[in-house]
PDB file of C-alpha atoms in Angstrom:
ATOM      1  CA  MET A   1     -52.415  36.018  40.413  1.00  0.00           C
ATOM      2  CA  PRO A   2     -56.756  35.808  39.550  1.00  0.00           C
ATOM      3  CA  MET A   3     -57.965  33.806  36.665  1.00  0.00           C
ATOM      4  CA  THR A   4     -58.761  35.613  33.854  1.00  0.00           C
ATOM      5  CA  PRO A   5     -59.944  34.764  30.423  1.00  0.00           C
ATOM      6  CA  ASP A   6     -56.563  35.895  29.504  1.00  0.00           C
ATOM      7  CA  ASN A   7     -54.590  33.307  31.458  1.00  0.00           C
ATOM      8  CA  HIS A   8     -56.281  30.378  31.465  1.00  0.00           C
ATOM      9  CA  ASP A   9     -56.567  29.585  27.792  1.00  0.00           C
ATOM     10  CA  ASP A  10     -53.770  27.181  28.256  1.00  0.00           C
ATOM     11  CA  ASP A  11     -55.468  25.010  30.109  1.00  0.00           C
ATOM     12  CA  LYS A  12     -58.772  24.770  28.419  1.00  0.00           C
ATOM     13  CA  GLN A  13     -59.609  21.294  26.865  1.00  0.00           C
ATOM     14  CA  PRO A  14     -59.682  20.643  23.091  1.00  0.00           C
ATOM     15  CA  PRO A  15     -63.289  20.391  22.157  1.00  0.00           C
ATOM     16  CA  LEU A  16     -64.818  16.837  21.687  1.00  0.00           C
ATOM     17  CA  GLU A  17     -65.305  15.517  18.542  1.00  0.00           C
ATOM     18  CA  VAL A  18     -67.385  12.879  17.545  1.00  0.00           C
ATOM     19  CA  ALA A  19     -67.966  10.693  14.469  1.00  0.00           C
ATOM     20  CA  CYS A  20     -70.808  11.515  12.480  1.00  0.00           C
ATOM     21  CA  PRO A  21     -73.447   8.869  12.367  1.00  0.00           C
ATOM     22  CA  GLU A  22     -74.084   8.757   8.818  1.00  0.00           C
ATOM     23  CA  CYS A  23     -71.001   9.251   7.097  1.00  0.00           C
ATOM     24  CA  ARG A  24     -68.497   8.752  10.221  1.00  0.00           C
ATOM     25  CA  LYS A  25     -66.408  12.224   9.380  1.00  0.00           C
ATOM     26  CA  LYS A  26     -65.215  13.894  12.811  1.00  0.00           C
ATOM     27  CA  VAL A  27     -67.723  16.606  13.978  1.00  0.00           C
ATOM     28  CA  VAL A  28     -66.722  19.199  16.884  1.00  0.00           C
ATOM     29  CA  TRP A  29     -69.317  19.159  19.382  1.00  0.00           C
ATOM     30  CA  THR A  30     -70.817  22.458  19.658  1.00  0.00           C
ATOM     31  CA  THR A  31     -73.618  25.030  19.736  1.00  0.00           C
ATOM     32  CA  ASP A  32     -72.582  26.523  16.674  1.00  0.00           C
ATOM     33  CA  ASN A  33     -73.276  23.314  14.714  1.00  0.00           C
ATOM     34  CA  PRO A  34     -77.158  23.243  14.520  1.00  0.00           C
ATOM     35  CA  TYR A  35     -76.914  19.781  12.984  1.00  0.00           C
ATOM     36  CA  ARG A  36     -75.213  17.756  15.647  1.00  0.00           C
ATOM     37  CA  PRO A  37     -74.124  14.944  15.873  1.00  0.00           C
ATOM     38  CA  PHE A  38     -74.460  14.992  11.909  1.00  0.00           C
ATOM     39  CA  CYS A  39     -72.049  16.829   9.918  1.00  0.00           C
ATOM     40  CA  SER A  40     -75.071  18.429   7.885  1.00  0.00           C
ATOM     41  CA  LYS A  41     -78.524  18.856   7.019  1.00  0.00           C
ATOM     42  CA  ARG A  42     -77.962  16.133   4.209  1.00  0.00           C
ATOM     43  CA  CYS A  43     -77.065  13.307   6.849  1.00  0.00           C
ATOM     44  CA  ARG A  44     -79.401  14.510   9.000  1.00  0.00           C
ATOM     45  CA  LEU A  45     -81.955  13.856   6.578  1.00  0.00           C
ATOM     46  CA  LEU A  46     -80.381  10.508   5.330  1.00  0.00           C
ATOM     47  CA  ASP A  47     -80.650   9.003   9.093  1.00  0.00           C
ATOM     48  CA  LEU A  48     -84.001  10.231   9.256  1.00  0.00           C
ATOM     49  CA  GLY A  49     -85.515   8.615   6.003  1.00  0.00           C
ATOM     50  CA  ALA A  50     -83.890   5.424   7.475  1.00  0.00           C
ATOM     51  CA  TRP A  51     -85.667   5.407  10.347  1.00  0.00           C
ATOM     52  CA  ALA A  52     -88.570   6.276   8.434  1.00  0.00           C
ATOM     53  CA  GLU A  53     -88.498   3.398   5.934  1.00  0.00           C
ATOM     54  CA  GLU A  54     -87.754   1.241   9.156  1.00  0.00           C
ATOM     55  CA  SER A  55     -83.909   0.388   8.190  1.00  0.00           C
ATOM     56  CA  HIS A  56     -82.990   1.364  11.398  1.00  0.00           C
ATOM     57  CA  ARG A  57     -84.721  -0.616  14.685  1.00  0.00           C
ATOM     58  CA  ILE A  58     -84.273  -0.787  18.324  1.00  0.00           C
ATOM     59  CA  ALA A  59     -83.627  -3.958  19.640  1.00  0.00           C
ATOM     60  CA  GLY A  60     -86.610  -5.307  21.919  1.00  0.00           C
ATOM     61  CA  GLU A  61     -89.161  -7.509  22.046  1.00  0.00           C
ATOM     62  CA  PRO A  62     -91.620  -7.643  18.683  1.00  0.00           C
ATOM     63  CA  ALA A  63     -94.689  -5.506  18.757  1.00  0.00           C
ATOM     64  CA  MET A  64     -97.571  -7.253  19.558  1.00  0.00           C
ATOM     65  CA  ASP A  65    -100.377  -7.155  16.142  1.00  0.00           C
ATOM     66  CA  GLU A  66    -104.194  -6.003  17.052  1.00  0.00           C
ATOM     67  CA  ALA A  67    -105.239  -9.703  16.802  1.00  0.00           C
ATOM     68  CA  ASP A  68    -102.802 -10.605  19.748  1.00  0.00           C
ATOM     69  CA  LEU A  69    -103.620  -7.681  21.722  1.00  0.00           C
ATOM     70  CA  ASP A  70    -107.566  -8.411  21.354  1.00  0.00           C
ATOM     71  CA  ALA A  71    -106.714 -12.136  22.383  1.00  0.00           C
ATOM     72  CA  LEU A  72    -104.934 -10.863  25.529  1.00  0.00           C
ATOM     73  CA  ILE A  73    -107.542  -8.565  26.427  1.00  0.00           C
ATOM     74  CA  ASP A  74    -110.086 -10.870  26.113  1.00  0.00           C
ATOM     75  CA  ARG A  75    -108.117 -13.301  28.466  1.00  0.00           C
ATOM     76  CA  LEU A  76    -107.717 -10.539  30.958  1.00  0.00           C
ATOM     77  CA  GLU A  77    -111.389  -9.741  31.258  1.00  0.00           C
ATOM     78  CA  ARG A  78    -112.242 -13.593  31.549  1.00  0.00           C
ATOM     79  CA  GLY A  79    -110.218 -13.508  34.876  1.00  0.00           C
ATOM     80  CA  GLY A  80    -106.769 -14.295  33.141  1.00  0.00           C
ATOM     81  CA  GLN A  81    -108.232 -17.931  31.938  1.00  0.00           C
ATOM     82  CA  GLN A  82    -105.931 -19.385  28.809  1.00  0.00           C
TER      83      GLN A  82
END
């Protein structure tokens, strides 16, 4: 028997559920949710605010400040001498 939308619904996997990064509520990952991976506009804005006030950070080397950068450029222009 050929596969049709009517006879293969039993083979479908349940939709993917993820935890909202802000409140941990379960969210179905579908295109119907414009806020995914967040559960709501509120949680999306709270997360954005945390990034804006630098509460969230990506681990890595600290950024050079302007004085360190100028000193590095001076050293490189002099041929790499310290």
